[in-house]
mmCIF file of C-alpha atoms and ligand atoms in Angstrom:
data_model
loop_
_atom_site.group_PDB
_atom_site.id
_atom_site.type_symbol
_atom_site.label_atom_id
_atom_site.label_comp_id
_atom_site.label_asym_id
_atom_site.label_seq_id
_atom_site.Cartn_x
_atom_site.Cartn_y
_atom_site.Cartn_z
ATOM 1 C CA MET A 1 89.206 131.291 93.581
ATOM 2 C CA ASN A 2 88.059 128.178 91.750
ATOM 3 C CA LYS A 3 90.400 125.889 89.846
ATOM 4 C CA ILE A 4 89.432 127.202 86.407
ATOM 5 C CA GLN A 5 89.992 130.813 87.463
ATOM 6 C CA LEU A 6 93.388 129.821 88.827
ATOM 7 C CA ILE A 7 94.327 128.215 85.497
ATOM 8 C CA LEU A 8 93.167 131.236 83.492
ATOM 9 C CA GLY A 9 95.096 133.440 85.920
ATOM 10 C CA GLU A 10 98.254 131.362 85.393
ATOM 11 C CA LEU A 11 97.914 131.768 81.605
ATOM 12 C CA ASN A 12 97.594 135.505 82.133
ATOM 13 C CA LYS A 13 100.563 135.628 84.458
ATOM 14 C CA ASN A 14 102.674 133.973 81.771
ATOM 15 C CA ASN A 15 101.396 136.379 79.093
ATOM 16 C CA ILE A 16 99.823 133.515 77.195
ATOM 17 C CA ASP A 17 97.054 135.152 75.257
ATOM 18 C CA VAL A 18 94.853 132.429 73.799
ATOM 19 C CA GLU A 19 91.157 132.322 72.972
ATOM 20 C CA VAL A 20 90.872 128.672 73.961
ATOM 21 C CA PHE A 21 93.105 126.584 76.212
ATOM 22 C CA ILE A 22 92.958 122.863 75.399
ATOM 23 C CA VAL A 23 93.555 120.557 78.378
ATOM 24 C CA THR A 24 94.511 117.025 77.323
ATOM 25 C CA ASN A 25 96.547 115.792 80.309
ATOM 26 C CA MET A 26 94.434 113.170 82.115
ATOM 27 C CA SER A 27 95.604 114.214 85.578
ATOM 28 C CA ASN A 28 94.794 117.833 84.767
ATOM 29 C CA ILE A 29 91.318 116.753 83.609
ATOM 30 C CA LYS A 30 90.894 114.876 86.891
ATOM 31 C CA TYR A 31 92.066 117.980 88.768
ATOM 32 C CA ILE A 32 89.505 120.206 87.054
ATOM 33 C CA THR A 33 86.569 117.805 87.067
ATOM 34 C CA GLY A 34 87.277 115.496 90.002
ATOM 35 C CA GLU A 35 86.583 112.591 87.640
ATOM 36 C CA GLU A 36 88.447 110.292 85.281
ATOM 37 C CA ILE A 37 87.090 111.436 81.929
ATOM 38 C CA GLU A 38 88.770 110.604 78.634
ATOM 39 C CA GLY A 39 88.702 113.347 76.024
ATOM 40 C CA TYR A 40 89.725 116.967 76.530
ATOM 41 C CA ILE A 41 88.585 120.207 78.091
ATOM 42 C CA LEU A 42 88.250 123.522 76.285
ATOM 43 C CA LEU A 43 88.643 126.548 78.504
ATOM 44 C CA GLU A 44 87.470 129.919 77.240
ATOM 45 C CA LYS A 45 87.545 133.064 79.404
ATOM 46 C CA ASP A 46 84.038 132.435 80.699
ATOM 47 C CA LYS A 47 82.990 129.040 79.333
ATOM 48 C CA THR A 48 84.144 125.480 79.848
ATOM 49 C CA TYR A 49 83.484 122.527 77.565
ATOM 50 C CA ILE A 50 84.141 118.904 78.384
ATOM 51 C CA VAL A 51 84.591 117.063 75.093
ATOM 52 C CA THR A 52 84.145 113.350 75.589
ATOM 53 C CA ASP A 53 82.430 110.229 74.311
ATOM 54 C CA GLY A 54 79.461 108.092 75.284
ATOM 55 C CA ARG A 55 81.368 106.243 78.012
ATOM 56 C CA TYR A 56 81.746 109.425 80.070
ATOM 57 C CA ILE A 57 78.815 111.641 79.031
ATOM 58 C CA GLU A 58 76.764 110.969 82.180
ATOM 59 C CA VAL A 59 79.716 111.615 84.500
ATOM 60 C CA ALA A 60 80.612 114.774 82.549
ATOM 61 C CA ASN A 61 77.009 116.024 82.718
ATOM 62 C CA ASN A 62 77.106 115.676 86.487
ATOM 63 C CA VAL A 63 80.426 117.520 86.662
ATOM 64 C CA CYS A 64 78.974 120.396 84.631
ATOM 65 C CA LYS A 65 76.237 120.909 87.209
ATOM 66 C CA LYS A 66 78.974 121.952 89.641
ATOM 67 C CA ILE A 67 80.985 124.256 87.338
ATOM 68 C CA ASP A 68 79.684 127.654 86.196
ATOM 69 C CA ASN A 69 79.005 127.917 82.458
ATOM 70 C CA ALA A 70 80.169 124.406 81.698
ATOM 71 C CA ASN A 71 78.780 122.146 78.988
ATOM 72 C CA VAL A 72 79.439 118.690 77.638
ATOM 73 C CA ILE A 73 80.098 118.156 73.951
ATOM 74 C CA ASP A 74 80.033 114.741 72.317
ATOM 75 C CA ILE A 75 83.407 114.222 70.661
ATOM 76 C CA LEU A 76 81.576 113.158 67.484
ATOM 77 C CA ASP A 77 79.805 116.533 67.242
ATOM 78 C CA LYS A 78 82.381 118.054 64.881
ATOM 79 C CA GLU A 79 80.260 121.095 64.108
ATOM 80 C CA LYS A 80 79.954 122.173 67.741
ATOM 81 C CA ILE A 81 83.667 121.748 68.346
ATOM 82 C CA GLU A 82 84.422 123.578 65.122
ATOM 83 C CA ASN A 83 82.359 126.532 66.303
ATOM 84 C CA ILE A 84 84.603 126.826 69.339
ATOM 85 C CA LEU A 85 88.003 126.072 67.787
ATOM 86 C CA SER A 86 87.955 127.029 64.161
ATOM 87 C CA LYS A 87 90.173 130.022 63.273
ATOM 88 C CA LYS A 88 91.020 130.522 66.940
ATOM 89 C CA CYS A 89 94.289 131.068 68.694
ATOM 90 C CA VAL A 90 94.568 128.006 70.952
ATOM 91 C CA GLY A 91 96.929 127.000 73.732
ATOM 92 C CA ILE A 92 97.995 123.366 73.979
ATOM 93 C CA GLU A 93 99.712 121.373 76.687
ATOM 94 C CA ALA A 94 102.902 120.809 74.723
ATOM 95 C CA GLY A 95 104.287 118.306 77.215
ATOM 96 C CA ASN A 96 101.267 116.093 76.874
ATOM 97 C CA ILE A 97 99.494 116.186 73.513
ATOM 98 C CA THR A 98 100.963 113.807 70.954
ATOM 99 C CA VAL A 99 102.041 115.031 67.524
ATOM 100 C CA ALA A 100 99.458 112.723 65.922
ATOM 101 C CA ARG A 101 96.621 114.046 68.091
ATOM 102 C CA LEU A 102 97.581 117.653 67.464
ATOM 103 C CA ASN A 103 97.880 117.088 63.707
ATOM 104 C CA ASN A 104 94.470 115.448 63.712
ATOM 105 C CA MET A 105 92.926 118.397 65.562
ATOM 106 C CA LYS A 106 94.668 120.907 63.315
ATOM 107 C CA GLU A 107 93.298 119.161 60.262
ATOM 108 C CA LYS A 108 89.777 119.002 61.655
ATOM 109 C CA TYR A 109 89.515 122.412 63.246
ATOM 110 C CA ASN A 110 91.751 124.727 61.238
ATOM 111 C CA PHE A 111 93.208 126.763 64.116
ATOM 112 C CA LYS A 112 94.422 130.297 63.499
ATOM 113 C CA LYS A 113 97.428 129.787 65.722
ATOM 114 C CA VAL A 114 98.733 127.181 68.174
ATOM 115 C CA ILE A 115 100.689 128.316 71.230
ATOM 116 C CA ASP A 116 102.715 125.731 73.159
ATOM 117 C CA THR A 117 102.398 125.929 76.921
ATOM 118 C CA VAL A 118 104.082 123.889 79.632
ATOM 119 C CA ASN A 119 103.071 123.150 83.209
ATOM 120 C CA ILE A 120 100.253 125.693 83.431
ATOM 121 C CA VAL A 121 97.839 123.429 85.344
ATOM 122 C CA GLU A 122 100.721 121.532 86.943
ATOM 123 C CA LYS A 123 101.957 124.739 88.626
ATOM 124 C CA ILE A 124 98.525 125.280 90.153
ATOM 125 C CA ARG A 125 98.377 121.628 91.240
ATOM 126 C CA CYS A 126 101.603 122.077 93.255
ATOM 127 C CA ILE A 127 99.696 123.809 96.025
ATOM 128 C CA LYS A 128 97.083 121.494 97.447
ATOM 129 C CA ILE A 129 93.852 122.583 99.071
ATOM 130 C CA ASN A 130 92.666 120.898 102.282
ATOM 131 C CA GLU A 131 90.410 118.463 100.489
ATOM 132 C CA GLU A 132 93.376 117.215 98.448
ATOM 133 C CA LEU A 133 95.649 117.070 101.498
ATOM 134 C CA ASP A 134 93.123 114.895 103.312
ATOM 135 C CA LYS A 135 93.140 112.371 100.470
ATOM 136 C CA ILE A 136 96.941 112.225 100.521
ATOM 137 C CA ARG A 137 96.886 111.867 104.323
ATOM 138 C CA GLU A 138 94.481 108.934 103.981
ATOM 139 C CA ALA A 139 96.628 107.282 101.291
ATOM 140 C CA CYS A 140 99.662 107.654 103.584
ATOM 141 C CA LYS A 141 97.786 106.165 106.523
ATOM 142 C CA ILE A 142 97.009 103.058 104.468
ATOM 143 C CA THR A 143 100.635 102.888 103.307
ATOM 144 C CA ASP A 144 101.856 103.051 106.899
ATOM 145 C CA LYS A 145 99.568 100.181 107.919
ATOM 146 C CA ALA A 146 100.660 98.120 104.927
ATOM 147 C CA TYR A 147 104.304 98.528 105.903
ATOM 148 C CA GLU A 148 103.628 97.280 109.427
ATOM 149 C CA TYR A 149 101.703 94.341 107.963
ATOM 150 C CA ILE A 150 104.335 93.349 105.426
ATOM 151 C CA LYS A 151 107.095 93.225 108.040
ATOM 152 C CA VAL A 152 105.150 90.506 109.807
ATOM 153 C CA TYR A 153 104.124 88.753 106.603
ATOM 154 C CA ILE A 154 107.539 88.577 104.921
ATOM 155 C CA LYS A 155 109.477 85.312 105.374
ATOM 156 C CA PRO A 156 112.659 83.796 103.891
ATOM 157 C CA GLY A 157 111.822 81.776 100.793
ATOM 158 C CA MET A 158 109.168 84.217 99.536
ATOM 159 C CA THR A 159 109.790 85.895 96.196
ATOM 160 C CA GLU A 160 109.831 89.626 95.561
ATOM 161 C CA LYS A 161 106.717 89.237 93.416
ATOM 162 C CA GLU A 162 104.832 87.438 96.187
ATOM 163 C CA VAL A 163 105.622 90.211 98.662
ATOM 164 C CA LYS A 164 104.788 92.928 96.147
ATOM 165 C CA ASN A 165 101.414 91.350 95.303
ATOM 166 C CA GLU A 166 100.510 90.936 98.971
ATOM 167 C CA LEU A 167 101.518 94.520 99.739
ATOM 168 C CA GLU A 168 99.418 95.890 96.897
ATOM 169 C CA TYR A 169 96.422 93.691 97.680
ATOM 170 C CA TYR A 170 96.566 94.627 101.352
ATOM 171 C CA MET A 171 96.448 98.355 100.574
ATOM 172 C CA LYS A 172 93.398 97.770 98.388
ATOM 173 C CA LYS A 173 91.766 95.771 101.178
ATOM 174 C CA LEU A 174 92.305 98.772 103.450
ATOM 175 C CA GLY A 175 90.407 100.983 101.016
ATOM 176 C CA ALA A 176 92.977 102.192 98.485
ATOM 177 C CA GLU A 177 91.459 102.546 95.040
ATOM 178 C CA ASP A 178 94.726 101.577 93.367
ATOM 179 C CA VAL A 179 98.492 101.554 93.810
ATOM 180 C CA SER A 180 100.266 104.804 93.030
ATOM 181 C CA PHE A 181 102.892 102.874 91.025
ATOM 182 C CA SER A 182 103.996 99.286 90.714
ATOM 183 C CA ALA A 183 105.611 98.569 94.102
ATOM 184 C CA ILE A 184 109.375 98.095 94.152
ATOM 185 C CA VAL A 185 110.318 95.124 96.327
ATOM 186 C CA ALA A 186 114.049 94.437 96.132
ATOM 187 C CA PHE A 187 115.884 91.684 97.998
ATOM 188 C CA GLY A 188 119.638 91.570 98.586
ATOM 189 C CA ALA A 189 121.806 92.951 95.787
ATOM 190 C CA ASN A 190 118.696 93.921 93.814
ATOM 191 C CA SER A 191 118.330 96.869 96.204
ATOM 192 C CA SER A 192 121.293 98.561 94.488
ATOM 193 C CA LYS A 193 119.036 99.380 91.528
ATOM 194 C CA PRO A 194 116.867 102.330 92.610
ATOM 195 C CA HIS A 195 113.987 101.221 90.373
ATOM 196 C CA HIS A 196 114.358 97.458 90.540
ATOM 197 C CA VAL A 197 111.495 95.509 88.944
ATOM 198 C CA SER A 198 110.282 92.924 91.470
ATOM 199 C CA GLY A 199 110.915 89.438 90.172
ATOM 200 C CA ASP A 200 111.395 85.819 91.234
ATOM 201 C CA THR A 201 114.344 86.400 93.575
ATOM 202 C CA LYS A 202 113.741 84.596 96.866
ATOM 203 C CA LEU A 203 114.388 86.148 100.239
ATOM 204 C CA ASN A 204 117.405 84.712 102.075
ATOM 205 C CA LYS A 205 117.657 84.172 105.814
ATOM 206 C CA GLN A 206 120.084 87.112 105.964
ATOM 207 C CA ASP A 207 119.056 89.786 103.488
ATOM 208 C CA ILE A 208 118.484 93.451 103.020
ATOM 209 C CA VAL A 209 114.987 94.424 101.834
ATOM 210 C CA LEU A 210 114.124 97.711 100.121
ATOM 211 C CA ILE A 211 110.466 98.428 99.515
ATOM 212 C CA ASP A 212 109.154 101.510 97.757
ATOM 213 C CA PHE A 213 105.397 101.681 97.369
ATOM 214 C CA GLY A 214 102.241 103.703 97.741
ATOM 215 C CA CYS A 215 98.561 103.813 97.002
ATOM 216 C CA LYS A 216 95.868 106.150 95.731
ATOM 217 C CA VAL A 217 92.830 107.556 97.459
ATOM 218 C CA ASP A 218 90.460 109.259 95.027
ATOM 219 C CA GLY A 219 93.353 109.696 92.633
ATOM 220 C CA TYR A 220 95.798 111.139 95.201
ATOM 221 C CA CYS A 221 99.051 109.264 95.779
ATOM 222 C CA SER A 222 101.323 108.329 98.656
ATOM 223 C CA ASP A 223 104.984 107.361 98.322
ATOM 224 C CA MET A 224 107.094 105.591 100.942
ATOM 225 C CA THR A 225 110.412 103.748 100.985
ATOM 226 C CA ARG A 226 111.810 101.762 103.850
ATOM 227 C CA THR A 227 114.895 99.565 103.954
ATOM 228 C CA PHE A 228 115.096 96.837 106.597
ATOM 229 C CA PHE A 229 117.078 93.730 107.369
ATOM 230 C CA ILE A 230 116.341 90.030 107.731
ATOM 231 C CA GLY A 231 118.416 88.087 110.239
ATOM 232 C CA GLY A 232 121.244 90.625 110.622
ATOM 233 C CA ILE A 233 123.103 93.601 109.236
ATOM 234 C CA THR A 234 126.719 94.075 108.107
ATOM 235 C CA GLU A 235 128.939 96.831 109.475
ATOM 236 C CA LYS A 236 128.973 98.558 106.083
ATOM 237 C CA GLN A 237 125.184 98.414 105.823
ATOM 238 C CA LYS A 238 124.854 99.872 109.303
ATOM 239 C CA GLU A 239 127.257 102.719 108.526
ATOM 240 C CA ILE A 240 125.544 103.556 105.237
ATOM 241 C CA TYR A 241 122.077 103.250 106.755
ATOM 242 C CA ASN A 242 122.933 105.790 109.435
ATOM 243 C CA ILE A 243 124.413 108.222 106.897
ATOM 244 C CA VAL A 244 121.222 108.013 104.810
ATOM 245 C CA LEU A 245 118.947 108.262 107.841
ATOM 246 C CA ASN A 246 120.739 111.272 109.309
ATOM 247 C CA ILE A 247 120.626 113.199 106.059
ATOM 248 C CA GLN A 248 117.004 112.200 105.469
ATOM 249 C CA LEU A 249 116.094 113.661 108.868
ATOM 250 C CA GLU A 250 118.200 116.755 108.228
ATOM 251 C CA ALA A 251 116.662 117.390 104.803
ATOM 252 C CA GLU A 252 113.181 116.883 106.233
ATOM 253 C CA LYS A 253 113.892 119.406 108.989
ATOM 254 C CA ASN A 254 114.989 121.928 106.370
ATOM 255 C CA ALA A 255 111.988 121.389 104.105
ATOM 256 C CA VAL A 256 110.179 124.532 105.148
ATOM 257 C CA LYS A 257 108.274 127.284 103.410
ATOM 258 C CA GLY A 258 110.544 129.611 101.422
ATOM 259 C CA VAL A 259 113.549 127.310 101.087
ATOM 260 C CA ASN A 260 114.862 126.764 97.568
ATOM 261 C CA VAL A 261 114.655 123.122 96.454
ATOM 262 C CA LYS A 262 118.189 123.378 95.035
ATOM 263 C CA HIS A 263 119.433 124.254 98.499
ATOM 264 C CA LEU A 264 117.774 121.142 99.959
ATOM 265 C CA ASP A 265 119.332 118.785 97.431
ATOM 266 C CA ASN A 266 122.666 120.535 97.978
ATOM 267 C CA ILE A 267 122.522 119.894 101.740
ATOM 268 C CA VAL A 268 122.307 116.200 100.923
ATOM 269 C CA ARG A 269 125.047 116.344 98.276
ATOM 270 C CA ALA A 270 127.363 118.228 100.641
ATOM 271 C CA ASP A 271 126.882 115.579 103.314
ATOM 272 C CA PHE A 272 127.449 112.692 100.906
ATOM 273 C CA ASP A 273 130.517 114.568 99.579
ATOM 274 C CA LYS A 274 131.903 114.713 103.085
ATOM 275 C CA HIS A 275 131.714 110.910 103.173
ATOM 276 C CA ASN A 276 133.023 110.592 99.606
ATOM 277 C CA LEU A 277 129.752 109.000 98.602
ATOM 278 C CA THR A 278 128.187 111.476 96.159
ATOM 279 C CA GLU A 279 128.727 109.139 93.222
ATOM 280 C CA LYS A 280 126.537 106.567 94.987
ATOM 281 C CA TYR A 281 123.627 109.036 95.112
ATOM 282 C CA LEU A 282 121.907 108.191 91.844
ATOM 283 C CA HIS A 283 118.817 110.392 91.821
ATOM 284 C CA SER A 284 117.484 113.637 93.157
ATOM 285 C CA LEU A 285 116.210 114.258 96.668
ATOM 286 C CA GLY A 286 112.518 114.035 95.919
ATOM 287 C CA HIS A 287 109.506 115.164 93.969
ATOM 288 C CA GLY A 288 106.033 116.563 94.326
ATOM 289 C CA VAL A 289 103.204 114.079 94.938
ATOM 290 C CA GLY A 290 99.530 114.499 94.127
ATOM 291 C CA LEU A 291 97.379 113.179 91.328
ATOM 292 C CA ASP A 292 100.635 111.988 89.777
ATOM 293 C CA ILE A 293 103.233 110.078 91.724
ATOM 294 C CA HIS A 294 105.893 112.363 90.262
ATOM 295 C CA GLU A 295 104.780 115.928 89.805
ATOM 296 C CA MET A 296 106.063 119.445 90.431
ATOM 297 C CA PRO A 297 108.119 120.537 92.238
ATOM 298 C CA SER A 298 111.163 118.406 91.558
ATOM 299 C CA LEU A 299 113.592 118.511 94.489
ATOM 300 C CA SER A 300 116.707 118.535 92.381
ATOM 301 C CA TYR A 301 119.839 120.640 92.132
ATOM 302 C CA LYS A 302 118.631 121.383 88.596
ATOM 303 C CA SER A 303 115.335 122.906 89.811
ATOM 304 C CA ASP A 304 114.832 126.438 90.937
ATOM 305 C CA CYS A 305 111.763 127.072 93.021
ATOM 306 C CA ASN A 306 110.911 127.762 96.610
ATOM 307 C CA LEU A 307 108.831 125.456 98.745
ATOM 308 C CA GLU A 308 105.390 126.843 99.517
ATOM 309 C CA LYS A 309 102.741 126.033 102.068
ATOM 310 C CA GLY A 310 100.437 123.311 100.735
ATOM 311 C CA MET A 311 103.060 121.574 98.600
ATOM 312 C CA VAL A 312 103.394 117.831 99.096
ATOM 313 C CA VAL A 313 106.842 116.407 98.403
ATOM 314 C CA THR A 314 108.951 113.357 99.102
ATOM 315 C CA ILE A 315 112.308 113.391 100.849
ATOM 316 C CA GLU A 316 114.135 110.285 99.661
ATOM 317 C CA PRO A 317 117.915 110.243 99.754
ATOM 318 C CA GLY A 318 119.557 106.938 98.894
ATOM 319 C CA LEU A 319 122.987 105.376 98.369
ATOM 320 C CA TYR A 320 123.555 102.475 95.986
ATOM 321 C CA PHE A 321 126.491 100.064 95.756
ATOM 322 C CA GLU A 322 126.371 98.127 92.511
ATOM 323 C CA ASN A 323 125.897 94.366 92.954
ATOM 324 C CA GLU A 324 126.024 94.809 96.753
ATOM 325 C CA PHE A 325 123.067 96.702 98.225
ATOM 326 C CA GLY A 326 121.196 99.986 98.253
ATOM 327 C CA ILE A 327 119.568 101.970 101.030
ATOM 328 C CA ARG A 328 116.805 104.531 100.556
ATOM 329 C CA ILE A 329 114.494 106.091 103.128
ATOM 330 C CA GLU A 330 111.525 108.085 101.892
ATOM 331 C CA ASP A 331 108.713 110.040 103.467
ATOM 332 C CA THR A 332 105.904 112.017 101.916
ATOM 333 C CA ILE A 333 105.530 115.371 103.686
ATOM 334 C CA ILE A 334 103.341 118.471 103.581
ATOM 335 C CA ILE A 335 104.963 121.919 103.626
ATOM 336 C CA THR A 336 103.260 124.088 106.253
ATOM 337 C CA ASP A 337 103.768 127.463 107.926
ATOM 338 C CA GLY A 338 106.108 125.807 110.407
ATOM 339 C CA LYS A 339 107.635 122.352 110.594
ATOM 340 C CA PRO A 340 106.738 119.986 107.763
ATOM 341 C CA GLU A 341 103.928 117.520 108.434
ATOM 342 C CA ILE A 342 105.430 114.061 108.010
ATOM 343 C CA LEU A 343 102.713 111.749 106.795
ATOM 344 C CA PHE A 344 104.180 108.431 107.949
ATOM 345 C CA ASN A 345 104.599 107.116 111.462
ATOM 346 C CA SER A 346 106.523 103.987 110.482
ATOM 347 C CA SER A 347 109.891 103.819 112.186
ATOM 348 C CA LYS A 348 112.975 104.787 110.225
ATOM 349 C CA GLU A 349 115.410 103.325 112.751
ATOM 350 C CA ILE A 350 117.377 100.232 111.737
ATOM 351 C CA GLN A 351 115.046 97.243 111.920
ATOM 352 C CA ILE A 352 116.261 93.671 111.888
ATOM 353 C CA ILE A 353 113.477 91.135 111.547
HETATM 354 N N1 LIG B 1 108.858 106.012 94.731
HETATM 355 C C1 LIG B 1 109.274 105.891 93.396
HETATM 356 C C2 LIG B 1 109.930 107.106 92.921
HETATM 357 O O1 LIG B 1 109.811 108.140 93.517
HETATM 358 O O2 LIG B 1 110.562 107.092 91.867
HETATM 359 MN MN1 MN B 2 109.402 108.785 95.454
#
């Protein structure tokens, strides 16, 4: 089944009966078209319209050659758009479209009814096809190489920003089209903040280093975290590192088809509880990865879904001690029929450089 049929099927499955489904989420547009096109897509039961402006018309025309019954409409062609939308019952992506944009469309196109939808395309995107998996594999391969490189490059006296810039540049040199998010490079006590913003802190001769980074290949992301040590490690760091590593390995082993994501996060919480450390676990176990760095499914005790073959998720437990240090270890993995496919080869054992 093609992507558009899958989306229409998902609307059906959720009893969302609309004449036109309006796709505004940029990642969803990329998913449908394979291209970065600003504007929106109108999906009818048997017709697709890409509504865009002069900057993307040529790209959109080429996309339409590959999709059945697809046409491009210039966003300035109000009459054509009106013919499709006016007095129609439309579905919107409520989690994406802004109030201002929706009001503007309502005013212009006089809908009969607007139905809010959430995560229709995102649910389809959860399960990756081989072509998508290959792009994620390639992004992870580059990420792996960049980690090996940065361990040799990093030296006391360098700032977090210097290391971050080098890491990001190196991934691009290896063929990444972009970074999947602004890399987190945290030295020393900065590692206790899970989303530290890399700054001017200099690396000491004895320091802990947490790096969380990834890149994109044709829009598809990778996500890796490693924590390593410069010059030595304290007893407490060693103890905490091993607790995090053991539970990371355990959670990864349990990340198989059919398991509920809540159960996975609970395995980690139960282990941290045993060590009286749950309050130092400041985020959930992981998240889906694809065209967005954070996408469905969320691996959280608050989620309720089962892992399925073709999902790509991160497994990233961490423990954080305010003003002291933090340790996180993260892999991106593919859920398969058997054991998960772990997309990084970089060592997770304690490394002192
Ligand atoms: N790797 C960044 C995050 O998952 O939030
Ligand atoms: Mn992550």
